[in-house]
Amino acid sequence: MKKRNRGQRVIVFLLMAVTLLMAALSCALAVQMYRRTDPSLTGTWRMRFDLTETARLRGNAWLRGAALGDRVDMLDTLPPLWADLVLELREDGTWARSVDAGTLAYAEGEARRALTAALNELLRLRVDDAGRPAVTAGEAGERIEAALGMSGEAYLAAYGPALLPDEGELRERFDGSGRYSVEGPRIRFDDEAPARYLADDALLVIDKADGTEVYARA
């Protein structure tokens, strides 16, 4: 009888041990699924915000104000343009996002050079339309510089149209900071609705209600 009681006690202890182990595993899994931050997310991420079409529309609108301006499309001289948005996700559960001023300034310079080339082409077309001896786009640019006393690019920088949104406008739209949390496959920024995300060593994809954001690790 004593041996039987001892065996029963052993079985009870084993069952208790298994129960405690399962409870510990369940707690660990819950913490893993609902932890406030995720180490795979922390760090600095960059997303390119495309500005090409904005520059094209604004440049073409300015060109259309001149005779034969509708025969020139700025897209013919315009490279892809973008500014970087820099997102920081910190281990303490805070986040911050800002517009990279350097990439925006570079995009503005590229847009201005493209409009300068389009302006040279417009003058070339007008010379040809007037029945005068044909000139190249480069020669047209030289004529503009001679007439203005400055290069076409310098003139556009001083008096031309704003081809891209103002830095302040972009910062008002994109800059921000606050707190974030991770709940399973979703990430929440402050009081926004939770958004699904995927992340690895190189990319972070956040699927928000108003669009998908794709970041590359900086």
mmCIF file of C-alpha atoms in Angstrom:
data_model
loop_
_atom_site.group_PDB
_atom_site.id
_atom_site.type_symbol
_atom_site.label_atom_id
_atom_site.label_comp_id
_atom_site.label_asym_id
_atom_site.label_seq_id
_atom_site.Cartn_x
_atom_site.Cartn_y
_atom_site.Cartn_z
ATOM 1 C CA MET A 1 0.000 0.000 0.000
ATOM 2 C CA LYS A 2 2.854 2.383 0.842
ATOM 3 C CA LYS A 3 4.484 1.689 -2.507
ATOM 4 C CA ARG A 4 1.213 2.477 -4.243
ATOM 5 C CA ASN A 5 0.865 5.788 -2.363
ATOM 6 C CA ARG A 6 4.441 6.661 -3.162
ATOM 7 C CA GLY A 7 3.810 5.969 -6.853
ATOM 8 C CA GLN A 8 0.705 8.106 -6.814
ATOM 9 C CA ARG A 9 2.632 10.984 -5.224
ATOM 10 C CA VAL A 10 5.294 10.710 -7.926
ATOM 11 C CA ILE A 11 2.636 10.854 -10.625
ATOM 12 C CA VAL A 12 1.038 13.897 -8.967
ATOM 13 C CA PHE A 13 4.403 15.681 -8.767
ATOM 14 C CA LEU A 14 5.104 14.899 -12.409
ATOM 15 C CA LEU A 15 1.716 16.255 -13.444
ATOM 16 C CA MET A 16 2.299 19.421 -11.424
ATOM 17 C CA ALA A 17 5.720 19.840 -12.983
ATOM 18 C CA VAL A 18 4.294 19.423 -16.487
ATOM 19 C CA THR A 19 1.491 21.873 -15.680
ATOM 20 C CA LEU A 20 3.932 24.465 -14.381
ATOM 21 C CA LEU A 21 6.170 23.976 -17.433
ATOM 22 C CA MET A 22 3.234 24.448 -19.821
ATOM 23 C CA ALA A 23 2.176 27.576 -17.922
ATOM 24 C CA ALA A 24 5.693 28.980 -18.171
ATOM 25 C CA LEU A 25 5.822 28.245 -21.891
ATOM 26 C CA SER A 26 2.426 29.883 -22.375
ATOM 27 C CA CYS A 27 3.585 33.021 -20.555
ATOM 28 C CA ALA A 28 6.771 33.156 -22.607
ATOM 29 C CA LEU A 29 4.758 32.790 -25.830
ATOM 30 C CA ALA A 30 2.363 35.532 -24.744
ATOM 31 C CA VAL A 31 5.244 37.862 -24.002
ATOM 32 C CA GLN A 32 6.783 37.017 -27.380
ATOM 33 C CA MET A 33 3.534 37.730 -29.236
ATOM 34 C CA TYR A 34 2.500 40.848 -27.352
ATOM 35 C CA ARG A 35 5.768 42.479 -26.385
ATOM 36 C CA ARG A 36 5.834 46.257 -26.572
ATOM 37 C CA THR A 37 8.784 46.423 -28.968
ATOM 38 C CA ASP A 38 10.362 44.026 -31.439
ATOM 39 C CA PRO A 39 14.170 43.878 -31.785
ATOM 40 C CA SER A 40 13.848 43.262 -35.536
ATOM 41 C CA LEU A 41 12.168 46.670 -35.871
ATOM 42 C CA THR A 42 14.491 48.860 -33.842
ATOM 43 C CA GLY A 43 16.903 51.062 -35.749
ATOM 44 C CA THR A 44 16.817 53.635 -38.529
ATOM 45 C CA TRP A 45 14.786 53.116 -41.710
ATOM 46 C CA ARG A 46 14.539 55.150 -44.915
ATOM 47 C CA MET A 47 11.650 55.426 -47.371
ATOM 48 C CA ARG A 48 11.814 57.221 -50.701
ATOM 49 C CA PHE A 49 8.994 59.699 -51.287
ATOM 50 C CA ASP A 50 8.573 60.125 -55.032
ATOM 51 C CA LEU A 51 8.543 63.719 -56.309
ATOM 52 C CA THR A 52 8.944 63.136 -60.046
ATOM 53 C CA GLU A 53 5.357 63.719 -61.113
ATOM 54 C CA THR A 54 5.020 66.818 -58.934
ATOM 55 C CA ALA A 55 8.072 68.398 -60.605
ATOM 56 C CA ARG A 56 6.830 67.429 -64.048
ATOM 57 C CA LEU A 57 3.362 68.936 -63.573
ATOM 58 C CA ARG A 58 4.694 72.181 -62.108
ATOM 59 C CA GLY A 59 7.429 72.521 -64.732
ATOM 60 C CA ASN A 60 5.059 71.864 -67.610
ATOM 61 C CA ALA A 61 2.512 74.351 -66.237
ATOM 62 C CA TRP A 62 5.242 77.013 -66.248
ATOM 63 C CA LEU A 63 6.365 76.104 -69.782
ATOM 64 C CA ARG A 64 2.796 76.245 -71.074
ATOM 65 C CA GLY A 65 2.765 79.954 -70.325
ATOM 66 C CA ALA A 66 5.107 80.550 -73.286
ATOM 67 C CA ALA A 67 4.465 80.148 -77.002
ATOM 68 C CA LEU A 68 5.055 76.545 -78.124
ATOM 69 C CA GLY A 69 5.371 75.510 -74.495
ATOM 70 C CA ASP A 70 2.871 72.730 -75.088
ATOM 71 C CA ARG A 71 5.398 71.057 -77.407
ATOM 72 C CA VAL A 72 7.873 70.495 -74.594
ATOM 73 C CA ASP A 73 7.407 67.884 -71.874
ATOM 74 C CA MET A 74 9.688 68.261 -68.907
ATOM 75 C CA LEU A 75 9.579 64.499 -68.397
ATOM 76 C CA ASP A 76 11.922 64.175 -71.389
ATOM 77 C CA THR A 77 14.722 65.752 -69.351
ATOM 78 C CA LEU A 78 13.625 64.791 -65.840
ATOM 79 C CA PRO A 79 15.336 61.962 -63.916
ATOM 80 C CA PRO A 80 13.502 60.140 -61.118
ATOM 81 C CA LEU A 81 13.260 62.445 -58.113
ATOM 82 C CA TRP A 82 12.697 61.607 -54.474
ATOM 83 C CA ALA A 83 13.273 62.739 -50.934
ATOM 84 C CA ASP A 84 14.012 60.354 -48.090
ATOM 85 C CA LEU A 85 11.815 59.992 -45.031
ATOM 86 C CA VAL A 86 13.868 58.807 -42.058
ATOM 87 C CA LEU A 87 12.040 56.680 -39.481
ATOM 88 C CA GLU A 88 13.647 55.808 -36.146
ATOM 89 C CA LEU A 89 12.175 53.016 -34.028
ATOM 90 C CA ARG A 90 13.862 52.914 -30.624
ATOM 91 C CA GLU A 91 14.095 50.129 -28.055
ATOM 92 C CA ASP A 92 12.318 52.254 -25.445
ATOM 93 C CA GLY A 93 9.155 52.249 -27.561
ATOM 94 C CA THR A 94 9.506 55.755 -29.002
ATOM 95 C CA TRP A 95 9.581 56.700 -32.680
ATOM 96 C CA ALA A 96 10.484 59.754 -34.761
ATOM 97 C CA ARG A 97 10.207 60.482 -38.488
ATOM 98 C CA SER A 98 11.622 63.401 -40.466
ATOM 99 C CA VAL A 99 12.287 64.565 -44.010
ATOM 100 C CA ASP A 100 15.951 64.305 -45.035
ATOM 101 C CA ALA A 101 16.787 67.880 -46.052
ATOM 102 C CA GLY A 102 19.851 66.771 -48.036
ATOM 103 C CA THR A 103 17.909 64.480 -50.369
ATOM 104 C CA LEU A 104 15.238 67.147 -50.842
ATOM 105 C CA ALA A 105 17.840 69.777 -51.780
ATOM 106 C CA TYR A 106 19.404 67.360 -54.265
ATOM 107 C CA ALA A 107 16.011 66.667 -55.846
ATOM 108 C CA GLU A 108 15.364 70.406 -56.167
ATOM 109 C CA GLY A 109 18.673 70.861 -57.992
ATOM 110 C CA GLU A 110 17.928 67.992 -60.372
ATOM 111 C CA ALA A 111 14.454 69.373 -61.081
ATOM 112 C CA ARG A 112 15.870 72.816 -61.832
ATOM 113 C CA ARG A 113 18.468 71.370 -64.215
ATOM 114 C CA ALA A 114 15.723 69.452 -66.003
ATOM 115 C CA LEU A 115 13.620 72.606 -66.398
ATOM 116 C CA THR A 116 16.684 74.443 -67.713
ATOM 117 C CA ALA A 117 17.130 71.774 -70.376
ATOM 118 C CA ALA A 118 13.426 71.984 -71.252
ATOM 119 C CA LEU A 119 13.700 75.785 -71.517
ATOM 120 C CA ASN A 120 16.652 75.438 -73.887
ATOM 121 C CA GLU A 121 14.624 73.046 -76.011
ATOM 122 C CA LEU A 122 11.702 75.461 -76.041
ATOM 123 C CA LEU A 123 13.910 78.288 -77.305
ATOM 124 C CA ARG A 124 15.323 75.974 -79.970
ATOM 125 C CA LEU A 125 11.799 75.203 -81.157
ATOM 126 C CA ARG A 126 10.848 78.876 -81.234
ATOM 127 C CA VAL A 127 13.934 79.777 -83.268
ATOM 128 C CA ASP A 128 13.071 77.031 -85.738
ATOM 129 C CA ASP A 129 9.398 78.079 -85.843
ATOM 130 C CA ALA A 130 10.437 81.659 -86.631
ATOM 131 C CA GLY A 131 12.289 80.439 -89.719
ATOM 132 C CA ARG A 132 15.699 81.464 -88.395
ATOM 133 C CA PRO A 133 18.844 79.374 -88.754
ATOM 134 C CA ALA A 134 18.529 76.274 -86.600
ATOM 135 C CA VAL A 135 20.350 76.115 -83.295
ATOM 136 C CA THR A 136 21.049 73.273 -80.914
ATOM 137 C CA ALA A 137 19.652 73.171 -77.408
ATOM 138 C CA GLY A 138 23.126 73.986 -76.121
ATOM 139 C CA GLU A 139 23.362 77.045 -78.372
ATOM 140 C CA ALA A 140 19.903 78.099 -77.230
ATOM 141 C CA GLY A 141 21.152 77.949 -73.644
ATOM 142 C CA GLU A 142 24.072 80.207 -74.562
ATOM 143 C CA ARG A 143 21.661 82.736 -76.059
ATOM 144 C CA ILE A 144 19.577 82.700 -72.880
ATOM 145 C CA GLU A 145 22.681 83.345 -70.797
ATOM 146 C CA ALA A 146 23.763 86.193 -73.080
ATOM 147 C CA ALA A 147 20.330 87.803 -72.903
ATOM 148 C CA LEU A 148 19.889 87.426 -69.138
ATOM 149 C CA GLY A 149 23.433 87.946 -67.983
ATOM 150 C CA MET A 150 23.244 84.671 -66.065
ATOM 151 C CA SER A 151 22.770 81.012 -66.843
ATOM 152 C CA GLY A 152 19.300 79.650 -67.358
ATOM 153 C CA GLU A 153 19.684 77.526 -64.244
ATOM 154 C CA ALA A 154 20.680 80.536 -62.133
ATOM 155 C CA TYR A 155 17.727 82.500 -63.525
ATOM 156 C CA LEU A 156 15.303 79.693 -62.668
ATOM 157 C CA ALA A 157 16.766 79.392 -59.184
ATOM 158 C CA ALA A 158 16.067 83.070 -58.585
ATOM 159 C CA TYR A 159 12.870 83.654 -60.544
ATOM 160 C CA GLY A 160 11.544 80.289 -61.698
ATOM 161 C CA PRO A 161 8.611 78.276 -60.370
ATOM 162 C CA ALA A 162 8.683 76.128 -57.244
ATOM 163 C CA LEU A 163 9.014 72.683 -58.758
ATOM 164 C CA LEU A 164 8.777 70.735 -55.507
ATOM 165 C CA PRO A 165 6.787 71.165 -52.305
ATOM 166 C CA ASP A 166 8.363 73.477 -49.765
ATOM 167 C CA GLU A 167 10.427 71.759 -47.067
ATOM 168 C CA GLY A 168 8.118 73.187 -44.415
ATOM 169 C CA GLU A 169 5.103 71.745 -46.213
ATOM 170 C CA LEU A 170 6.682 68.298 -46.350
ATOM 171 C CA ARG A 171 7.732 68.454 -42.717
ATOM 172 C CA GLU A 172 4.220 69.389 -41.671
ATOM 173 C CA ARG A 173 2.945 66.370 -43.578
ATOM 174 C CA PHE A 174 5.528 63.748 -42.618
ATOM 175 C CA ASP A 175 7.524 64.777 -39.530
ATOM 176 C CA GLY A 176 6.399 63.445 -36.196
ATOM 177 C CA SER A 177 7.298 61.539 -33.056
ATOM 178 C CA GLY A 178 5.644 59.600 -30.270
ATOM 179 C CA ARG A 179 5.341 56.065 -28.986
ATOM 180 C CA TYR A 180 4.776 52.781 -30.745
ATOM 181 C CA SER A 181 3.938 49.245 -29.643
ATOM 182 C CA VAL A 182 3.948 45.830 -31.282
ATOM 183 C CA GLU A 183 1.089 43.383 -30.827
ATOM 184 C CA GLY A 184 1.685 40.167 -32.723
ATOM 185 C CA PRO A 185 1.851 40.978 -36.460
ATOM 186 C CA ARG A 186 0.636 44.553 -35.932
ATOM 187 C CA ILE A 187 2.313 47.818 -35.002
ATOM 188 C CA ARG A 188 0.544 50.811 -33.492
ATOM 189 C CA PHE A 189 1.798 54.396 -33.609
ATOM 190 C CA ASP A 190 0.294 56.458 -30.789
ATOM 191 C CA ASP A 191 -3.491 56.516 -31.206
ATOM 192 C CA GLU A 192 -3.528 55.375 -34.834
ATOM 193 C CA ALA A 193 -5.257 52.147 -35.807
ATOM 194 C CA PRO A 194 -2.926 49.126 -35.626
ATOM 195 C CA ALA A 195 -1.277 48.294 -38.966
ATOM 196 C CA ARG A 196 0.121 44.994 -40.184
ATOM 197 C CA TYR A 197 3.864 44.904 -40.736
ATOM 198 C CA LEU A 198 6.591 42.635 -42.099
ATOM 199 C CA ALA A 199 10.242 43.128 -41.246
ATOM 200 C CA ASP A 200 13.597 41.475 -41.811
ATOM 201 C CA ASP A 201 17.218 42.615 -41.742
ATOM 202 C CA ALA A 202 16.757 44.803 -44.833
ATOM 203 C CA LEU A 203 13.127 45.858 -45.269
ATOM 204 C CA LEU A 204 10.201 47.072 -43.211
ATOM 205 C CA VAL A 205 6.738 47.077 -44.809
ATOM 206 C CA ILE A 206 3.852 48.742 -42.959
ATOM 207 C CA ASP A 207 0.395 48.250 -44.446
ATOM 208 C CA LYS A 208 -1.654 51.220 -43.272
ATOM 209 C CA ALA A 209 -5.240 52.064 -44.142
ATOM 210 C CA ASP A 210 -4.111 55.003 -46.311
ATOM 211 C CA GLY A 211 -1.351 53.117 -48.122
ATOM 212 C CA THR A 212 1.661 50.848 -47.814
ATOM 213 C CA GLU A 213 4.979 52.234 -46.590
ATOM 214 C CA VAL A 214 8.181 50.431 -47.610
ATOM 215 C CA TYR A 215 11.376 51.282 -45.732
ATOM 216 C CA ALA A 216 14.934 50.054 -46.179
ATOM 217 C CA ARG A 217 17.236 49.746 -43.197
ATOM 218 C CA ALA A 218 19.668 52.669 -43.150
#
